[in-house]
Structures are given as C-alpha cells and as structure tokens.
PDB file of C-alpha atoms in Angstrom:
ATOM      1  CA  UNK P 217       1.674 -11.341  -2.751  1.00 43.00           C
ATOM      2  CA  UNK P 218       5.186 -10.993  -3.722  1.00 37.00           C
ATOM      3  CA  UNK P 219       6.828 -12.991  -6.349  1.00 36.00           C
ATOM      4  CA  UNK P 220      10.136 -14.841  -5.648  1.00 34.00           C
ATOM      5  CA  UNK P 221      13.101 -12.888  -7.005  1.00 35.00           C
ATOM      6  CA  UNK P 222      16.724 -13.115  -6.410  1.00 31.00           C
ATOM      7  CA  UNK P 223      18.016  -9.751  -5.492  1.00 31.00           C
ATOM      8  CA  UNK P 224      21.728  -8.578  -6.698  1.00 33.00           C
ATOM      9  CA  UNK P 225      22.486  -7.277  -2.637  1.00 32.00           C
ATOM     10  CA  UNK P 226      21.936  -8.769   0.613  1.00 30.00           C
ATOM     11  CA  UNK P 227      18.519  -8.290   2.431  1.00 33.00           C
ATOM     12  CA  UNK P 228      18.704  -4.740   3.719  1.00 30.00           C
ATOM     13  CA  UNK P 229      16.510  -4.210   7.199  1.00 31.00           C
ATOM     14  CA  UNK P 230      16.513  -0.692   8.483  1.00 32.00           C
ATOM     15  CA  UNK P 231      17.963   0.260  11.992  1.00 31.00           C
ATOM     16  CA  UNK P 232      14.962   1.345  13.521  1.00 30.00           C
ATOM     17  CA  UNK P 233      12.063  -0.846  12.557  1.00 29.00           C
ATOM     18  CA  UNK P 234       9.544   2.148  14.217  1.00 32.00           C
ATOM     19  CA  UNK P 235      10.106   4.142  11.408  1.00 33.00           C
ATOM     20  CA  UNK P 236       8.660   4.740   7.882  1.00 44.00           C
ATOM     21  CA  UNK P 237      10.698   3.841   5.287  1.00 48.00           C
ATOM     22  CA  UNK P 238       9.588   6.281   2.244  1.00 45.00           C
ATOM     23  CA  UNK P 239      11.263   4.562  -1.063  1.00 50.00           C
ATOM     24  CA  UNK P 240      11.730   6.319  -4.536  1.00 49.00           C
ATOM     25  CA  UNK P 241      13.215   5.177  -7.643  1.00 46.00           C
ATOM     26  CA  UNK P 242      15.486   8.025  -8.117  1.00 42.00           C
ATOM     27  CA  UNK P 243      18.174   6.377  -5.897  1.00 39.00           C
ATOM     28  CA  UNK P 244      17.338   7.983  -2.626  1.00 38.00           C
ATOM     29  CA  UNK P 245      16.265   6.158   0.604  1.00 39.00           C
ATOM     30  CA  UNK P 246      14.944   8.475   3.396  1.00 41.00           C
ATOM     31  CA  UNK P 247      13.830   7.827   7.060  1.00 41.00           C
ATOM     32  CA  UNK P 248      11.667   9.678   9.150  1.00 42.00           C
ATOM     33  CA  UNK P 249      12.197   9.084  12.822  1.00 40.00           C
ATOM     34  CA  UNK P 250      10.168  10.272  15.251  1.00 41.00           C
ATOM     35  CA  UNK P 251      12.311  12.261  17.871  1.00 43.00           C
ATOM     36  CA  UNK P 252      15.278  10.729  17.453  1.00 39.00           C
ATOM     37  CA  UNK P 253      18.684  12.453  17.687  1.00 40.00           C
ATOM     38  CA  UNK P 254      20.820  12.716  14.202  1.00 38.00           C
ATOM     39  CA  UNK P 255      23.824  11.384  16.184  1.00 39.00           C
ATOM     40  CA  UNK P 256      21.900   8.121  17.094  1.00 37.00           C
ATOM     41  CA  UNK P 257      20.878   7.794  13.715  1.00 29.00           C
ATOM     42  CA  UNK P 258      24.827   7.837  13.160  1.00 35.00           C
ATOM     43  CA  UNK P 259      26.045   5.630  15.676  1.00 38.00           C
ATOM     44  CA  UNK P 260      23.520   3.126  14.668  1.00 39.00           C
ATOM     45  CA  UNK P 261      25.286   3.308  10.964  1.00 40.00           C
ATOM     46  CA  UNK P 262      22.262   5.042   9.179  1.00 41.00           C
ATOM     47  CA  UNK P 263      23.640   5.319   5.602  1.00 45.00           C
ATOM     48  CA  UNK P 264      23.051   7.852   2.850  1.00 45.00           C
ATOM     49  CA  UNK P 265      21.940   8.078  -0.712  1.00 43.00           C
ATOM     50  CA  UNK P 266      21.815   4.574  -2.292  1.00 43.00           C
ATOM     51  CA  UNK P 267      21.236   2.729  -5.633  1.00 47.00           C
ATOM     52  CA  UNK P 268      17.240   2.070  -6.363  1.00 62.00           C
ATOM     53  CA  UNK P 269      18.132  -1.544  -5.814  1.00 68.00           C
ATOM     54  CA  UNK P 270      17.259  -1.300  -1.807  1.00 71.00           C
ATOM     55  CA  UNK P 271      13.606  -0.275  -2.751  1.00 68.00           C
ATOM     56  CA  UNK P 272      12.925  -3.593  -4.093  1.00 74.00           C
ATOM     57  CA  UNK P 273      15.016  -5.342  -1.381  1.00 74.00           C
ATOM     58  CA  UNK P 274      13.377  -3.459   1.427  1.00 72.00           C
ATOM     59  CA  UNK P 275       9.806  -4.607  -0.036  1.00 71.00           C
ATOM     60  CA  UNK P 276      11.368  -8.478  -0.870  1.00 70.00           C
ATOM     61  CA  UNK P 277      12.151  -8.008   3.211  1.00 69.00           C
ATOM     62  CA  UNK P 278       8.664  -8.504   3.708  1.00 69.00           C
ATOM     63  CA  UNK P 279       8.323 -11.734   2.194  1.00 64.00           C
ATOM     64  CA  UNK P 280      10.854 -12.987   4.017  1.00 60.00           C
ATOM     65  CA  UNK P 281       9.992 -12.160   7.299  1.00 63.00           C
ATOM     66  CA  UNK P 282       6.479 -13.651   6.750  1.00 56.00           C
ATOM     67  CA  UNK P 283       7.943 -17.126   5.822  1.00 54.00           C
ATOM     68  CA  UNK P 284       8.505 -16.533   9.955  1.00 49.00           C
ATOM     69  CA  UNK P 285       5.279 -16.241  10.873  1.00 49.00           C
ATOM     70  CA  UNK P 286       2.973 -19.521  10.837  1.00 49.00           C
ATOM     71  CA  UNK P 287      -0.841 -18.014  11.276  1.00 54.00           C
ATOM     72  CA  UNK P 288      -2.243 -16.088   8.848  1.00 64.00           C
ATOM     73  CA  UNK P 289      -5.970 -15.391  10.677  1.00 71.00           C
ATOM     74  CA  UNK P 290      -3.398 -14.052  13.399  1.00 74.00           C
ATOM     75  CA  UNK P 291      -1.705 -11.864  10.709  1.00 73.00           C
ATOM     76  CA  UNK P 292      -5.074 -10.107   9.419  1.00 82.00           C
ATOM     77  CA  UNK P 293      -5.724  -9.296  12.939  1.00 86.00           C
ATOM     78  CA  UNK P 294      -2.471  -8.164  13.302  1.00 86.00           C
ATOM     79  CA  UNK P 295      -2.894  -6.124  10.354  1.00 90.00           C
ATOM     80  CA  UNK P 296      -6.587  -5.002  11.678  1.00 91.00           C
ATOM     81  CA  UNK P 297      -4.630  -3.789  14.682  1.00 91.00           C
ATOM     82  CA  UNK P 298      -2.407  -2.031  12.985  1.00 90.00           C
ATOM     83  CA  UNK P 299      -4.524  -0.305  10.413  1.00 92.00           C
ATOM     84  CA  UNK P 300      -6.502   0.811  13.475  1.00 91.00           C
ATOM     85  CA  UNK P 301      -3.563   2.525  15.347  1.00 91.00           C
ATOM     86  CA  UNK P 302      -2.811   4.161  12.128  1.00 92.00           C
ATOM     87  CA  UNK P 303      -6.054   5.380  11.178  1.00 93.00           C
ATOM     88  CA  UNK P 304      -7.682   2.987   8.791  1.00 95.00           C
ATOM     89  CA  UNK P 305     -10.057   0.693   8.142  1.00 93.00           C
ATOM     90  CA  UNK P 306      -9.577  -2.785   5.897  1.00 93.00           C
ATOM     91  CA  UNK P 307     -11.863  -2.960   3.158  1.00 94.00           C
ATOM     92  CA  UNK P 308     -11.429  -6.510   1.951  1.00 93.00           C
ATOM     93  CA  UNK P 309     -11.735  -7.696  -1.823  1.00 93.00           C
ATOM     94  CA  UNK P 310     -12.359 -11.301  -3.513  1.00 89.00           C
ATOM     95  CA  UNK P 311      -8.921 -12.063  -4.206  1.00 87.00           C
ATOM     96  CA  UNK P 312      -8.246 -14.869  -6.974  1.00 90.00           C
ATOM     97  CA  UNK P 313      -4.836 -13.877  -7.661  1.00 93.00           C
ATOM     98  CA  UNK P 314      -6.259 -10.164  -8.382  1.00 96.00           C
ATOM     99  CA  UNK P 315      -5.935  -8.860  -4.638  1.00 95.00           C
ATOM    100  CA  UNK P 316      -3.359  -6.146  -5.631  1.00 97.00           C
ATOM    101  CA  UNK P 317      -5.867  -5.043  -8.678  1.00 98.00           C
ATOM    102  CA  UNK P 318      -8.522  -5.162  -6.093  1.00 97.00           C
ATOM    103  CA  UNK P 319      -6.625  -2.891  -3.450  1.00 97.00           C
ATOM    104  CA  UNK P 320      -5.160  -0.601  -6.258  1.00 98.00           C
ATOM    105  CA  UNK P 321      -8.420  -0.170  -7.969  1.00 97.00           C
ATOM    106  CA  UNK P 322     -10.232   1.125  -4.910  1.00 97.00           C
ATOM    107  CA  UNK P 323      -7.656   3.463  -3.456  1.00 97.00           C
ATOM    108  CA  UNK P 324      -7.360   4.870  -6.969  1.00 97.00           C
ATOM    109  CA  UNK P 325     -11.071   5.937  -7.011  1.00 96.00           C
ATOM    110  CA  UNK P 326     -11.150   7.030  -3.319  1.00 94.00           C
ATOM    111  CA  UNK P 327      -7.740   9.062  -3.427  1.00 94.00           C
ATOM    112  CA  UNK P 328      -7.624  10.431  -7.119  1.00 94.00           C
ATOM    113  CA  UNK P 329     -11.309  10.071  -8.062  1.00 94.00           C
ATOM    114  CA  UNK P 330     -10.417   7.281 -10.970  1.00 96.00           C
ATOM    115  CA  UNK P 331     -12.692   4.585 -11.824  1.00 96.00           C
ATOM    116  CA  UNK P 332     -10.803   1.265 -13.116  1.00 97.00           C
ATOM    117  CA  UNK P 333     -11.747  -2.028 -12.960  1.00 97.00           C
ATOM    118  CA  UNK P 334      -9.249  -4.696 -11.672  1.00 97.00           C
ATOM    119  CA  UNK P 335      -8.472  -6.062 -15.092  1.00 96.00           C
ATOM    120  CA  UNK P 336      -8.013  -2.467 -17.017  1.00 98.00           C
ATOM    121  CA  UNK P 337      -5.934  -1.260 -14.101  1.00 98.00           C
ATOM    122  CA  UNK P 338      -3.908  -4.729 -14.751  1.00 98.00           C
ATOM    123  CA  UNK P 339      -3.268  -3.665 -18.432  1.00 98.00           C
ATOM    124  CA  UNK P 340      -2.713  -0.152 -17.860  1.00 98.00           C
ATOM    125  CA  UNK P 341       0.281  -0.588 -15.435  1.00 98.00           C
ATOM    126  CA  UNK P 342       2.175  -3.172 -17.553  1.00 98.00           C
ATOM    127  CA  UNK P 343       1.502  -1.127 -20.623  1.00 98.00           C
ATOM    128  CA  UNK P 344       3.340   1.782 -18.428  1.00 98.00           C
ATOM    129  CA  UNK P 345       5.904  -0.691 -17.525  1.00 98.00           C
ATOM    130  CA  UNK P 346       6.579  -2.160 -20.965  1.00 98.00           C
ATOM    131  CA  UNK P 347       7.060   1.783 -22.029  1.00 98.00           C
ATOM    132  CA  UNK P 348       9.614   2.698 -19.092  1.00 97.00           C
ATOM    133  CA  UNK P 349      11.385  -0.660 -18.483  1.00 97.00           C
ATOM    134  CA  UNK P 350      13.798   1.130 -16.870  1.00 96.00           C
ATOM    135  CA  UNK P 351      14.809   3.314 -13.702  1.00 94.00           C
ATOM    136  CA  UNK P 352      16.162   6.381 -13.877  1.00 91.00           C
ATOM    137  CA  UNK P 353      20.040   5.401 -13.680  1.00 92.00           C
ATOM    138  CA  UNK P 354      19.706   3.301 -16.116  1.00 94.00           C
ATOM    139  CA  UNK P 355      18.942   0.176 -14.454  1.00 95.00           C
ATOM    140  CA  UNK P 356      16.973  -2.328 -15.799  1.00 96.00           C
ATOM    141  CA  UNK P 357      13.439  -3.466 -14.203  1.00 97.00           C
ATOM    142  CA  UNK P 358      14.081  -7.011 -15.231  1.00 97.00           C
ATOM    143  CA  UNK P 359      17.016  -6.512 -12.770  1.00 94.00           C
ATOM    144  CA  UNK P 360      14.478  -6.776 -10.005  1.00 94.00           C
ATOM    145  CA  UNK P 361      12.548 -10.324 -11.220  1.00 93.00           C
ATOM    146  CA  UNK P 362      13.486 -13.714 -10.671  1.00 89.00           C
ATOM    147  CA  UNK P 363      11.975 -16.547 -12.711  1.00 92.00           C
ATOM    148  CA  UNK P 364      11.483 -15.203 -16.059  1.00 95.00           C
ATOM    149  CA  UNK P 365      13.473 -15.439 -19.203  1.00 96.00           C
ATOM    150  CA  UNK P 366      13.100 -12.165 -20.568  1.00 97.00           C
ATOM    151  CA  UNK P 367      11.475  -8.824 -19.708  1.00 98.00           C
ATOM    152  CA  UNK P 368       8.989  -9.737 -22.022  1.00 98.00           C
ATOM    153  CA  UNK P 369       7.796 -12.954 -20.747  1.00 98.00           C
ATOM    154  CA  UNK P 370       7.495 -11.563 -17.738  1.00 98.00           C
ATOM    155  CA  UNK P 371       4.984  -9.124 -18.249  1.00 98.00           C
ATOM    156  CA  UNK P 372       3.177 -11.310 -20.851  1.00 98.00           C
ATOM    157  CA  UNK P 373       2.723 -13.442 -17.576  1.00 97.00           C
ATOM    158  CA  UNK P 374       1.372 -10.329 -15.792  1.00 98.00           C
ATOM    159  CA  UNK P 375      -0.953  -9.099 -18.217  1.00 98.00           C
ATOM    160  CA  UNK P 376      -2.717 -12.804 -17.202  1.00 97.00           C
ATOM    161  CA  UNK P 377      -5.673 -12.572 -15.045  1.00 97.00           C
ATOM    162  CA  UNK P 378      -4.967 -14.249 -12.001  1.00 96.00           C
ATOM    163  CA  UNK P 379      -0.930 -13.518 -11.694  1.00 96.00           C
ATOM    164  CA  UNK P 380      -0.063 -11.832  -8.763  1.00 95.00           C
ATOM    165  CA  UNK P 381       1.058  -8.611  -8.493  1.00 96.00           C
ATOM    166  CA  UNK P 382       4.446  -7.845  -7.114  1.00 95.00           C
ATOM    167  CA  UNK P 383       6.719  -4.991  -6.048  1.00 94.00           C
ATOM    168  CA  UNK P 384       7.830  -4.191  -9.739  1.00 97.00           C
ATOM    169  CA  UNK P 385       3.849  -3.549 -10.486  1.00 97.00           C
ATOM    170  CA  UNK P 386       3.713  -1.988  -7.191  1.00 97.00           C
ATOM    171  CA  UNK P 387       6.283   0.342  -9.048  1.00 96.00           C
ATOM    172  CA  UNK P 388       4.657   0.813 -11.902  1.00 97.00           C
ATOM    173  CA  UNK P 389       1.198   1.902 -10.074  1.00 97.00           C
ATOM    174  CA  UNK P 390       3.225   4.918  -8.156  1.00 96.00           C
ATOM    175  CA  UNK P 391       4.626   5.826 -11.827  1.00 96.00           C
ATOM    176  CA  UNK P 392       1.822   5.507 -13.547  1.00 96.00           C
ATOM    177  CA  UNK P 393      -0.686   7.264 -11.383  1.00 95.00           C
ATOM    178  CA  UNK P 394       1.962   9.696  -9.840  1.00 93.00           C
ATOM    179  CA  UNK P 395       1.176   8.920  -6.530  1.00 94.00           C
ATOM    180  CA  UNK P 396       2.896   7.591  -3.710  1.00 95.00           C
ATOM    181  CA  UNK P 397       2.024   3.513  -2.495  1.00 96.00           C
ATOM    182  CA  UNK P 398       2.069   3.463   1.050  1.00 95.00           C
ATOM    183  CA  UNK P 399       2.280  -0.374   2.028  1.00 96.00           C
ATOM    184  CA  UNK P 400       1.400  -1.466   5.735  1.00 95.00           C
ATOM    185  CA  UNK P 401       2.348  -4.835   6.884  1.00 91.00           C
ATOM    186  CA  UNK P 402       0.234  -7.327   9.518  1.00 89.00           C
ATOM    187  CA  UNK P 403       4.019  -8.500  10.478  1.00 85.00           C
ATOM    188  CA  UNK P 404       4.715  -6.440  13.786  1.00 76.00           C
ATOM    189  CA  UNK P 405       7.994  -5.978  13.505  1.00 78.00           C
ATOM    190  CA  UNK P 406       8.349  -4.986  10.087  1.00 81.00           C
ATOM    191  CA  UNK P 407       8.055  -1.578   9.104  1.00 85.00           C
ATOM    192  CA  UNK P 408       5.553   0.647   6.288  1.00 91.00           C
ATOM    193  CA  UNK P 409       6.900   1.047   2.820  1.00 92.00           C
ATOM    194  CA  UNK P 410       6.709   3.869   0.747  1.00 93.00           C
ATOM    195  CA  UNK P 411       6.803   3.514  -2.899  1.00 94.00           C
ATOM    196  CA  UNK P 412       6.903   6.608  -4.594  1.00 92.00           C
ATOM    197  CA  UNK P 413       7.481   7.722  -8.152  1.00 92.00           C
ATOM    198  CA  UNK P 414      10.240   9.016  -9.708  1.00 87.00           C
ATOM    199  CA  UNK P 415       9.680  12.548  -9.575  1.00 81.00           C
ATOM    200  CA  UNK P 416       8.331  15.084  -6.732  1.00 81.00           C
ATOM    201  CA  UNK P 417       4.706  14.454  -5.916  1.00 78.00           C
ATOM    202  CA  UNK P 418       4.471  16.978  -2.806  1.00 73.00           C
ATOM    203  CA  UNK P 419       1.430  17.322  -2.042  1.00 70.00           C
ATOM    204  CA  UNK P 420      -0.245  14.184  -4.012  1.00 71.00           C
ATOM    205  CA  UNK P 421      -2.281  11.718  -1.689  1.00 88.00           C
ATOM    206  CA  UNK P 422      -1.109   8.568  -1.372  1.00 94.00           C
ATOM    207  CA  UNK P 423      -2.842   4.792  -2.100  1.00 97.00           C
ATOM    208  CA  UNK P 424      -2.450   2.859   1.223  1.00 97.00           C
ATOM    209  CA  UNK P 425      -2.411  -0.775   1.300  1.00 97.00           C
ATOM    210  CA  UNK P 426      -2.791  -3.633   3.685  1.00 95.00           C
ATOM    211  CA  UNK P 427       0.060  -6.171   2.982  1.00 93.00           C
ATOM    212  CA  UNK P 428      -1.113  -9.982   5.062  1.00 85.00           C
ATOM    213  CA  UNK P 429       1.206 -12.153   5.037  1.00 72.00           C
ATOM    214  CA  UNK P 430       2.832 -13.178   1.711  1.00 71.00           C
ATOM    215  CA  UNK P 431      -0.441 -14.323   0.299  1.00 79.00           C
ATOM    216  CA  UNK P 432      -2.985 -10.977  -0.066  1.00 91.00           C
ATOM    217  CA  UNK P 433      -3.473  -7.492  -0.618  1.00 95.00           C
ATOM    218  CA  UNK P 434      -5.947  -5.267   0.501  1.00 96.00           C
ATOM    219  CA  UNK P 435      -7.114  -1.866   0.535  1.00 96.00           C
ATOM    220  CA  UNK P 436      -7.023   0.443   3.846  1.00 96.00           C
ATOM    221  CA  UNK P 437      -9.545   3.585   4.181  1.00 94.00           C
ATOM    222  CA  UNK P 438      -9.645   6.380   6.250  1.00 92.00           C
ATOM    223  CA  UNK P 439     -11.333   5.608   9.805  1.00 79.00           C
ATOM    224  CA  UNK P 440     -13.393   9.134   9.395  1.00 68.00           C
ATOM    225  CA  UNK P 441     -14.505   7.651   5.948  1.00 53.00           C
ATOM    226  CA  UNK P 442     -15.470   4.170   5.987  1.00 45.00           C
ATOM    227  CA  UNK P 443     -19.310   4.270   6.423  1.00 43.00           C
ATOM    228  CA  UNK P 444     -18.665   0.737   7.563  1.00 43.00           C
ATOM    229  CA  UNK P 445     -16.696   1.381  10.566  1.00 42.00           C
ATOM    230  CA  UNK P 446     -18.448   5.169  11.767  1.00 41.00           C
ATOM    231  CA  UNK P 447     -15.923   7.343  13.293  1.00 41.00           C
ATOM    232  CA  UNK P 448     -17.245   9.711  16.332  1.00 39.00           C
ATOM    233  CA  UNK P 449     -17.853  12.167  13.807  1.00 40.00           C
ATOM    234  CA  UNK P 450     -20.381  10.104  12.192  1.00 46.00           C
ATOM    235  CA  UNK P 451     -22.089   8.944  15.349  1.00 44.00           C
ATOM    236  CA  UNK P 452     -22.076  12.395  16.506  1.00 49.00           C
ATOM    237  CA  UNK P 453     -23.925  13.565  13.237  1.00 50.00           C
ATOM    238  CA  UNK P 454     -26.023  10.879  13.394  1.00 53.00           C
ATOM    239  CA  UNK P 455     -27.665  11.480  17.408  1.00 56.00           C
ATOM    240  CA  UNK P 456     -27.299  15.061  16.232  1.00 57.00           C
ATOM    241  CA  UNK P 457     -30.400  14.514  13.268  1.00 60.00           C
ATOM    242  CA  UNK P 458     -31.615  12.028  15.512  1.00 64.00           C
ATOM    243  CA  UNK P 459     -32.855  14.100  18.067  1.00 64.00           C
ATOM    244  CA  UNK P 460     -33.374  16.597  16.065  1.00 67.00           C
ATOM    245  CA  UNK P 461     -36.360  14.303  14.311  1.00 71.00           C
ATOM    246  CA  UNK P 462     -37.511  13.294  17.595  1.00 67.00           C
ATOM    247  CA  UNK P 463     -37.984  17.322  18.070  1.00 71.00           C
ATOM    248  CA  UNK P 464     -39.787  17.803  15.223  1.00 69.00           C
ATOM    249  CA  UNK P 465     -41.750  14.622  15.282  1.00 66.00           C
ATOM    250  CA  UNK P 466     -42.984  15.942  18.682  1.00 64.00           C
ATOM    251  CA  UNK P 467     -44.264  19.547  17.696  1.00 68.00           C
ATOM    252  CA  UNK P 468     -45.706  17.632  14.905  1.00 64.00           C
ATOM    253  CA  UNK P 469     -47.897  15.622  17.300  1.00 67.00           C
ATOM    254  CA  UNK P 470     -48.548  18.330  19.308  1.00 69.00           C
ATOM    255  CA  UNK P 471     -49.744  20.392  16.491  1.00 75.00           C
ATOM    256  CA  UNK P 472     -52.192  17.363  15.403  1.00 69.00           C
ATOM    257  CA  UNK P 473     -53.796  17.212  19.167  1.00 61.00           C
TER     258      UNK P 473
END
C-alpha cells in the first residue's frame, strides 16, 4: 500500500537480495550479510554512507517489483511462506484503506504494550509528522511524495480515513513510537526493510509487518505467541495438563469406588 511518488535518484536494489536491509533516517544504509566475505561485499560495489533519500527508494523498490507479479492469492501465500521461515504468523485485519493502521495498531500493543485504535494511531503519526517535516540533514519529507501540492495537502489527505498509508507514515510510526518497522515482503526476491528512527534504539523491539503485494498490510506475530497457530511449546504444555487431568481424574474415581 504504497503511494506513487517520483523519487529524485534512480531505483536503488541492493547487491545481495538475501540480506536485510536495516534503513535509518540519519543518512546511513547498513547490510547485514550472513557469512559473507568483506572483499565480496567490495567487488560486488557495496557502497558506504548515503543520503536518507535511498530509504524511501529502497521501500518505493517494492512497489515496483510487485507491478511484476500478476497473482495476488499467490503473493499472500508467498508471504505465509515467508513469515513462516522467519518465525511468524499473519494476523490479518479488515482493510478498507486502513490496513497499515490495522498492522501498526496491533504490533504496537503486542511489542510496546500500547493500546490505539486504527483511527487515533492515524492522527497521532501525522500530528508527529506535521511537527518534524523534516529529516535530519535538512531534507524535506515532502521531498519523498509525489502527487500533492504542498506538504500540507498531503497530510490533510492522510489524516482521511480510508487513505493509505505509505512509506513517509511508515516513517513517522518508527519516529514516533521509537521503534524500529521491520517490513517483510510476499515478493521472493525482494528483500526485508528496516525502518528505523532517527536516533539509537538498541535494544527496542521492533513492529514487523507483512507487506502483499502493492495493495495490503498486515501484521506478523511471533510463531511461539500466536494462540492461533500453537507452537510445540504450546502443544507440549497443553498434553502436559492433559494428562496430568486424566491422572487426577483417575485417583478421583478410584477414590469414589
């Protein structure tokens, strides 16, 4: 659910589409690769610091790449897939141009504990982005949106319930809640973004989100903690008190006789 925008530099795609791509606003793009030598990630033409303006190209990426892709039932179970492999479970929400509200909302009160409704989380984040419009170098937001005549107008049109969220509100939740936004895509070639604010947040838990296709948002929950999908832990618990009962229940009768 990304809006349209016309971005100042070319697409950017990273050279090794395995990796996680952790983005922050400060001007700094970082890769963690999994065993992989510091003089591949040269001759491959890995490149160092850069402007913020790659964060919101490396998240526009996604968009693009899903024009690609024709299905979307084969996307969400792509993205089912993947969530699996990575440890999570989709928790699906109603949508109606509010998905990213939706997601948000939910992770907020599972990670941090903070109860919002869809609409009040809506408001809260464009407040926070109407009263840091800019990034830390001095660039303006508005940079980063396509389609609107004025900074203004554009998060008039946000603060509208139905409007889709994009990667400038994606922004403003890391910001805002000072907490990372960790994004996974149901495109299998593209890779996780990390949004994350603009100061250190070591230690902080991060929202994760389920990105399908170009059209919805959802929210992604711990395997081990989604009473809806029971990990082995749970199951294990559960034969555990199980047969436990059945002990008991059988004394009990025995007692009776």
């Amino acid at each position: 659910m990304f809006s349209v925008a016309s971005f100042p530099s070319p697409a950017y795609r990273p050279n090794h589409l395995n990796s996680l791509l952790i983005l922050n606003f400060t001007g700094v793009e970082k890769t963690q690769e999994d065993d992989v030598p510091q003089n591949d990630l040269e001759k491959d033409g890995a490149t160092g610091p850069m402007t913020g303006e790659p964060i919101f190209v490396a998240l526009q990426q996604i968009l693009l790449e899903a024009r690609i892709e024709s299905s979307k039932t084969k996307l969400s179970q792509t993205l089912k897939r993947t969530a699996l492999e990575k440890g999570f479970a989709i928790s699906d929400n109603q949508g109606e141009g509010n998905c990213m509200f939706f997601a948000l909302s939910e992770q907020l009160d599972l990670v941090k504990g903070i109860q919002m409704s869809h609409d009040e989380l809506r408001r809260t984040i464009v407040q926070h982005l109407r009263e840091n419009p800019r990034l830390p170098n001095g660039t303006e937001l508005f940079h980063f949106v396509g389609g609107y005549s004025s900074w203004d107008a554009y998060l008039t049109n946000m603060m509208v319930d139905g409007t889709w969220g994009d990667h400038v509100i994606l922004h403003g939740a890391a910001n805002c809640f000072e907490t990372c936004v960790h994004v996974i895509s149901s495109l299998p070639h593209c890779h996780d973004v990390m949004i994350c604010p603009e100061y250190d947040v070591t230690g902080s838990n991060r929202l994760v989100l389920g990105h399908v296709h170009e059209l919805h948002y959802v929210s992604l929950i711990p395997y081990s903690t989604d009473l809806r999908h029971p990990s082995s832990l749970h199951f294990g618990l559960l034969s555990f008190f199980l047969v436990l009962s059945a002990i008991f229940f059988h004394f009990y009768l025995n007692i009776c006789a």
